[in-house]
mmCIF file of C-alpha atoms in Angstrom:
data_model
loop_
_atom_site.group_PDB
_atom_site.id
_atom_site.type_symbol
_atom_site.label_atom_id
_atom_site.label_comp_id
_atom_site.label_asym_id
_atom_site.label_seq_id
_atom_site.Cartn_x
_atom_site.Cartn_y
_atom_site.Cartn_z
ATOM 1 C CA MET A 191 10.991 -25.844 -12.431
ATOM 2 C CA ARG A 192 11.539 -27.647 -9.129
ATOM 3 C CA SER A 193 12.266 -31.377 -9.310
ATOM 4 C CA PRO A 194 11.430 -33.930 -6.583
ATOM 5 C CA PRO A 195 14.141 -35.952 -4.839
ATOM 6 C CA LEU A 196 15.472 -39.003 -6.722
ATOM 7 C CA ALA A 197 14.190 -41.375 -4.025
ATOM 8 C CA ILE A 198 10.652 -40.135 -4.527
ATOM 9 C CA MET A 199 10.943 -40.179 -8.311
ATOM 10 C CA SER A 200 12.097 -43.810 -8.256
ATOM 11 C CA MET A 201 9.018 -44.767 -6.245
ATOM 12 C CA GLY A 202 6.731 -42.971 -8.700
ATOM 13 C CA LEU A 203 5.365 -40.642 -6.007
ATOM 14 C CA ALA A 204 4.903 -36.897 -6.218
ATOM 15 C CA ALA A 205 6.856 -34.756 -3.764
ATOM 16 C CA ALA A 206 4.760 -33.010 -1.104
ATOM 17 C CA PRO A 207 4.545 -29.265 -1.776
ATOM 18 C CA ARG A 208 6.563 -26.943 0.448
ATOM 19 C CA ARG A 209 4.601 -24.233 2.272
ATOM 20 C CA LEU A 210 5.966 -21.359 4.351
ATOM 21 C CA ILE A 211 3.514 -20.142 6.984
ATOM 22 C CA TRP A 212 3.945 -16.517 7.998
ATOM 23 C CA HIS A 213 2.562 -16.194 11.516
ATOM 24 C CA ARG A 214 1.162 -12.778 12.343
ATOM 25 C CA ARG A 215 -1.313 -12.832 15.251
ATOM 26 C CA ASP A 216 -2.339 -16.473 14.926
ATOM 27 C CA LEU A 217 0.426 -17.867 17.149
ATOM 28 C CA ARG A 218 -0.989 -21.344 17.618
ATOM 29 C CA LEU A 219 -1.100 -24.822 16.093
ATOM 30 C CA ASP A 220 -4.483 -25.993 17.317
ATOM 31 C CA ASP A 221 -7.402 -24.796 15.138
ATOM 32 C CA ASN A 222 -5.091 -23.214 12.583
ATOM 33 C CA ASP A 223 -6.130 -24.084 9.026
ATOM 34 C CA LEU A 224 -2.886 -22.679 7.601
ATOM 35 C CA TYR A 225 -1.248 -26.043 8.311
ATOM 36 C CA ARG A 226 -2.201 -28.376 5.483
ATOM 37 C CA HIS A 227 -1.763 -32.074 6.116
ATOM 38 C CA ASP A 228 -0.638 -32.727 2.548
ATOM 39 C CA SER A 229 2.260 -30.231 2.628
ATOM 40 C CA ASN A 230 5.646 -29.806 4.250
ATOM 41 C CA ASN A 231 4.906 -26.769 6.410
ATOM 42 C CA TYR A 232 7.660 -24.382 7.484
ATOM 43 C CA SER A 233 6.903 -21.619 9.990
ATOM 44 C CA ILE A 234 8.243 -18.088 10.413
ATOM 45 C CA TYR A 235 7.614 -15.129 12.705
ATOM 46 C CA VAL A 236 9.175 -11.706 12.154
ATOM 47 C CA PHE A 237 9.682 -9.084 14.860
ATOM 48 C CA ASP A 238 9.513 -5.669 13.224
ATOM 49 C CA PRO A 239 11.450 -3.093 15.323
ATOM 50 C CA ARG A 240 9.109 -0.343 14.096
ATOM 51 C CA ASP A 241 6.258 -1.961 16.037
ATOM 52 C CA PHE A 242 8.111 -1.291 19.288
ATOM 53 C CA GLU A 243 9.213 2.287 18.692
ATOM 54 C CA LEU A 244 7.970 4.772 21.258
ATOM 55 C CA GLY A 245 4.813 6.447 20.002
ATOM 56 C CA SER A 246 4.704 4.389 16.800
ATOM 57 C CA THR A 247 1.231 3.900 15.299
ATOM 58 C CA ARG A 248 2.342 2.178 12.096
ATOM 59 C CA SER A 249 0.918 -1.192 13.110
ATOM 60 C CA GLY A 250 -2.168 0.218 14.789
ATOM 61 C CA ILE A 251 -1.023 -1.240 18.136
ATOM 62 C CA VAL A 252 1.197 0.428 20.684
ATOM 63 C CA ALA A 253 3.508 -2.397 21.731
ATOM 64 C CA GLY A 254 3.882 -1.569 25.406
ATOM 65 C CA PRO A 255 5.581 -3.750 28.030
ATOM 66 C CA HIS A 256 2.532 -5.908 28.807
ATOM 67 C CA TYR A 257 1.708 -6.569 25.145
ATOM 68 C CA THR A 258 5.356 -7.313 24.392
ATOM 69 C CA ARG A 259 5.597 -9.780 27.285
ATOM 70 C CA ARG A 260 2.521 -11.665 26.104
ATOM 71 C CA LEU A 261 3.819 -11.656 22.536
ATOM 72 C CA LEU A 262 7.181 -13.100 23.567
ATOM 73 C CA ASP A 263 5.431 -15.802 25.602
ATOM 74 C CA ALA A 264 3.187 -16.707 22.642
ATOM 75 C CA VAL A 265 6.104 -16.905 20.198
ATOM 76 C CA HIS A 266 8.111 -19.016 22.658
ATOM 77 C CA CYS A 267 5.135 -21.359 23.175
ATOM 78 C CA LEU A 268 4.607 -21.743 19.423
ATOM 79 C CA LYS A 269 8.287 -22.508 18.895
ATOM 80 C CA LYS A 270 8.199 -25.130 21.668
ATOM 81 C CA ASN A 271 5.059 -26.781 20.232
ATOM 82 C CA LEU A 272 6.644 -26.967 16.779
ATOM 83 C CA GLU A 273 9.845 -28.460 18.183
ATOM 84 C CA GLU A 274 7.822 -31.139 19.983
ATOM 85 C CA LYS A 275 6.491 -32.183 16.577
ATOM 86 C CA GLY A 276 9.956 -32.275 15.040
ATOM 87 C CA GLY A 277 9.787 -28.850 13.407
ATOM 88 C CA ASN A 278 11.028 -25.373 14.194
ATOM 89 C CA LEU A 279 9.917 -21.753 14.165
ATOM 90 C CA ILE A 280 12.135 -19.451 12.121
ATOM 91 C CA VAL A 281 12.403 -16.148 14.002
ATOM 92 C CA ARG A 282 13.776 -13.044 12.322
ATOM 93 C CA VAL A 283 14.074 -9.361 13.224
ATOM 94 C CA GLY A 284 13.398 -6.832 10.493
ATOM 95 C CA SER A 285 10.718 -6.106 7.928
ATOM 96 C CA ALA A 286 8.460 -9.043 7.110
ATOM 97 C CA LEU A 287 8.240 -7.757 3.526
ATOM 98 C CA ALA A 288 11.964 -8.480 3.181
ATOM 99 C CA GLU A 289 12.459 -11.451 5.514
ATOM 100 C CA VAL A 290 9.563 -13.661 4.393
ATOM 101 C CA PRO A 291 10.401 -13.614 0.640
ATOM 102 C CA SER A 292 14.069 -14.173 1.475
ATOM 103 C CA ILE A 293 13.323 -17.262 3.592
ATOM 104 C CA ALA A 294 10.835 -18.500 0.972
ATOM 105 C CA GLN A 295 13.588 -18.372 -1.647
ATOM 106 C CA GLN A 296 16.117 -20.089 0.622
ATOM 107 C CA LEU A 297 13.686 -22.933 1.343
ATOM 108 C CA ASP A 298 12.528 -23.032 -2.284
ATOM 109 C CA VAL A 299 8.879 -23.206 -1.208
ATOM 110 C CA ASP A 300 5.926 -23.604 -3.538
ATOM 111 C CA GLU A 301 3.573 -21.418 -1.506
ATOM 112 C CA VAL A 302 3.533 -18.796 1.248
ATOM 113 C CA ALA A 303 0.455 -18.674 3.483
ATOM 114 C CA TRP A 304 -0.775 -16.294 6.159
ATOM 115 C CA ALA A 305 -3.937 -15.131 7.901
ATOM 116 C CA GLU A 306 -5.382 -11.728 7.068
ATOM 117 C CA VAL A 307 -5.575 -9.250 9.951
ATOM 118 C CA PRO A 308 -8.275 -6.541 9.851
ATOM 119 C CA GLY A 309 -6.714 -3.079 9.917
ATOM 120 C CA PHE A 310 -5.385 -0.472 7.500
ATOM 121 C CA TYR A 311 -1.653 -1.104 7.987
ATOM 122 C CA GLU A 312 -2.142 -4.872 8.152
ATOM 123 C CA CYS A 313 -4.080 -4.925 4.858
ATOM 124 C CA GLU A 314 -1.441 -2.741 3.196
ATOM 125 C CA ALA A 315 1.286 -5.153 4.320
ATOM 126 C CA SER A 316 -0.701 -8.124 3.018
ATOM 127 C CA ARG A 317 -1.272 -6.582 -0.423
ATOM 128 C CA THR A 318 2.394 -5.591 -0.686
ATOM 129 C CA MET A 319 3.481 -9.107 0.289
ATOM 130 C CA GLN A 320 1.224 -10.608 -2.387
ATOM 131 C CA ASN A 321 2.735 -8.356 -5.048
ATOM 132 C CA ILE A 322 6.290 -9.214 -3.979
ATOM 133 C CA LEU A 323 5.666 -12.970 -4.048
ATOM 134 C CA GLN A 324 3.675 -12.978 -7.292
ATOM 135 C CA TYR A 325 5.624 -10.425 -9.332
ATOM 136 C CA GLY A 326 9.026 -10.128 -7.644
ATOM 137 C CA SER A 327 12.329 -11.833 -8.376
ATOM 138 C CA TYR A 328 11.235 -15.023 -6.561
ATOM 139 C CA ARG A 329 7.689 -16.041 -7.425
ATOM 140 C CA CYS A 330 5.467 -18.577 -5.707
ATOM 141 C CA ASN A 331 1.819 -19.208 -4.928
ATOM 142 C CA VAL A 332 0.016 -17.234 -2.240
ATOM 143 C CA PHE A 333 -2.675 -18.484 0.141
ATOM 144 C CA THR A 334 -4.499 -16.335 2.684
ATOM 145 C CA THR A 335 -7.283 -17.061 5.128
ATOM 146 C CA CYS A 336 -9.072 -15.168 7.879
ATOM 147 C CA THR A 337 -9.405 -16.508 11.413
ATOM 148 C CA LEU A 338 -10.004 -13.336 13.448
ATOM 149 C CA THR A 339 -13.545 -12.404 12.380
ATOM 150 C CA LEU A 340 -16.942 -13.674 13.539
ATOM 151 C CA ALA A 341 -17.952 -14.576 9.968
ATOM 152 C CA HIS A 342 -15.590 -15.758 7.243
ATOM 153 C CA PRO A 343 -15.448 -13.227 4.362
ATOM 154 C CA HIS A 344 -16.025 -15.989 1.778
ATOM 155 C CA ASP A 345 -19.425 -16.672 3.378
ATOM 156 C CA LEU A 346 -20.681 -13.068 3.107
ATOM 157 C CA PRO A 347 -22.370 -11.325 0.140
ATOM 158 C CA ARG A 348 -20.274 -9.832 -2.663
ATOM 159 C CA ASN A 349 -22.464 -7.000 -3.935
ATOM 160 C CA PRO A 350 -24.515 -4.157 -2.375
ATOM 161 C CA ASP A 351 -27.892 -5.415 -3.628
ATOM 162 C CA THR A 352 -27.527 -8.747 -1.836
ATOM 163 C CA TRP A 353 -26.424 -7.009 1.366
ATOM 164 C CA GLN A 354 -29.499 -4.772 1.258
ATOM 165 C CA HIS A 355 -31.931 -7.564 0.419
ATOM 166 C CA LEU A 356 -30.711 -9.854 3.216
ATOM 167 C CA ALA A 357 -30.487 -7.035 5.765
ATOM 168 C CA ARG A 358 -34.072 -5.845 5.122
ATOM 169 C CA PRO A 359 -35.873 -8.744 3.401
ATOM 170 C CA ASN A 360 -39.364 -7.260 3.870
ATOM 171 C CA GLU A 361 -38.499 -3.810 2.586
ATOM 172 C CA ARG A 362 -39.909 -2.857 -0.814
ATOM 173 C CA ARG A 363 -37.445 -1.579 -3.388
ATOM 174 C CA ARG A 364 -37.653 -0.106 -6.836
ATOM 175 C CA LYS A 365 -36.217 -2.264 -9.578
ATOM 176 C CA LYS A 366 -32.949 -0.988 -10.949
ATOM 177 C CA SER A 367 -32.399 -0.896 -14.687
ATOM 178 C CA ARG A 368 -29.571 -2.984 -16.074
ATOM 179 C CA SER A 369 -26.337 -1.284 -17.004
ATOM 180 C CA LYS A 370 -26.051 -0.714 -20.757
ATOM 181 C CA SER A 371 -22.534 -2.053 -20.785
ATOM 182 C CA GLY A 372 -23.618 -5.285 -19.156
ATOM 183 C CA LYS A 373 -20.337 -5.464 -17.287
ATOM 184 C CA GLN A 374 -20.033 -6.651 -13.705
ATOM 185 C CA THR A 375 -19.090 -4.150 -11.083
ATOM 186 C CA ALA A 376 -15.892 -4.654 -9.112
ATOM 187 C CA GLN A 377 -17.904 -5.693 -6.065
ATOM 188 C CA GLU A 378 -19.599 -8.523 -7.986
ATOM 189 C CA VAL A 379 -16.393 -10.113 -9.247
ATOM 190 C CA ALA A 380 -15.420 -13.006 -7.020
ATOM 191 C CA SER A 381 -11.882 -13.069 -5.678
ATOM 192 C CA PRO A 382 -9.766 -16.245 -6.059
ATOM 193 C CA ARG A 383 -10.608 -18.916 -3.495
ATOM 194 C CA ASN A 384 -7.007 -19.049 -2.296
ATOM 195 C CA ILE A 385 -7.052 -15.317 -1.438
ATOM 196 C CA VAL A 386 -9.273 -13.765 1.237
ATOM 197 C CA ASP A 387 -10.095 -10.138 0.440
ATOM 198 C CA ILE A 388 -10.903 -7.997 3.474
ATOM 199 C CA THR A 389 -10.373 -4.586 1.882
ATOM 200 C CA PRO A 390 -13.177 -1.976 2.260
ATOM 201 C CA ARG A 391 -14.020 -2.297 -1.431
ATOM 202 C CA ARG A 392 -14.870 -5.970 -0.927
ATOM 203 C CA PHE A 393 -17.583 -5.033 1.619
ATOM 204 C CA ASP A 394 -19.228 -2.232 -0.325
ATOM 205 C CA GLY A 395 -22.892 -2.126 0.678
ATOM 206 C CA MET A 396 -22.387 -3.793 4.066
ATOM 207 C CA PRO A 397 -24.940 -2.474 6.596
ATOM 208 C CA THR A 398 -23.678 0.069 9.102
ATOM 209 C CA ILE A 399 -26.227 -1.089 11.692
ATOM 210 C CA MET A 400 -25.008 -4.092 13.685
ATOM 211 C CA GLY A 401 -28.473 -5.664 13.814
ATOM 212 C CA ASP A 402 -28.704 -5.664 10.025
ATOM 213 C CA PHE A 403 -25.223 -7.124 9.687
ATOM 214 C CA ARG A 404 -26.042 -9.924 12.135
ATOM 215 C CA ARG A 405 -29.189 -10.718 10.156
ATOM 216 C CA VAL A 406 -27.151 -11.092 6.979
ATOM 217 C CA ALA A 407 -24.415 -13.139 8.664
ATOM 218 C CA ARG A 408 -26.928 -15.522 10.234
ATOM 219 C CA THR A 409 -28.667 -15.985 6.887
ATOM 220 C CA CYS A 410 -25.725 -16.755 4.622
ATOM 221 C CA SER A 411 -22.893 -17.966 6.871
ATOM 222 C CA ASN A 412 -22.535 -20.962 9.154
ATOM 223 C CA VAL A 413 -20.262 -21.630 12.092
ATOM 224 C CA ARG A 414 -17.149 -23.274 10.688
ATOM 225 C CA GLY A 415 -15.825 -26.262 12.554
ATOM 226 C CA PRO A 416 -12.405 -26.076 14.238
ATOM 227 C CA SER A 417 -9.330 -27.374 12.448
ATOM 228 C CA ASN A 418 -7.456 -30.310 13.915
ATOM 229 C CA GLU A 419 -3.959 -29.875 15.280
ATOM 230 C CA PRO A 420 -1.461 -30.690 12.508
ATOM 231 C CA PRO A 421 0.306 -34.091 12.768
ATOM 232 C CA ARG A 422 4.076 -34.472 13.013
ATOM 233 C CA SER A 423 4.276 -35.656 9.423
ATOM 234 C CA CYS A 424 3.381 -32.233 7.982
ATOM 235 C CA ILE A 425 5.702 -30.141 10.195
ATOM 236 C CA ALA A 426 9.062 -29.325 8.637
#
């Protein structure tokens, strides 16, 4: 069990939790809710060489010269912004599944946080990272959010019946009999609030017609306000 510094213990104050933020495509400080004001936030970005191999489709994006130039500029800008606040951006080359847990162990963090990215390979990487951090040799808390979608997944329905009812509210339907087992289906079980689930199973029953989806989103989700830029005190 981690113990706070002696200076903090003598004052009777609790040590601020350590959080490692794994930047993926959210290379910014402004309007980034990964940076909690009550934590010591460390930042890391990992360049995976496989994303830049000729003809590679592992990441779903072909990292050509123009994309790579913009990516390097964004990483450099993020690093500069963190340094202006007294922090730093840890940059590594390799597999994020190996580098992020290694840095988390070196820094002895309490939590690793990142934003979910829609896409098959991105979701696979996120699930693997969660398993490594929760069941591997070094274990810590995991926090994920989603900042790249029009509606936050936590604000959308969690079962097919609700999707259908909100998409076509005036449509008559036959009542379904209750399951004899009385058990909830996987789609009805809520995921932990600190984890954002964007897997296809989570959105079972989602309308395939954009107009129906918009009707549901407008009914049950609101526009979330932007997050403030993190202060110097929470940048480590």
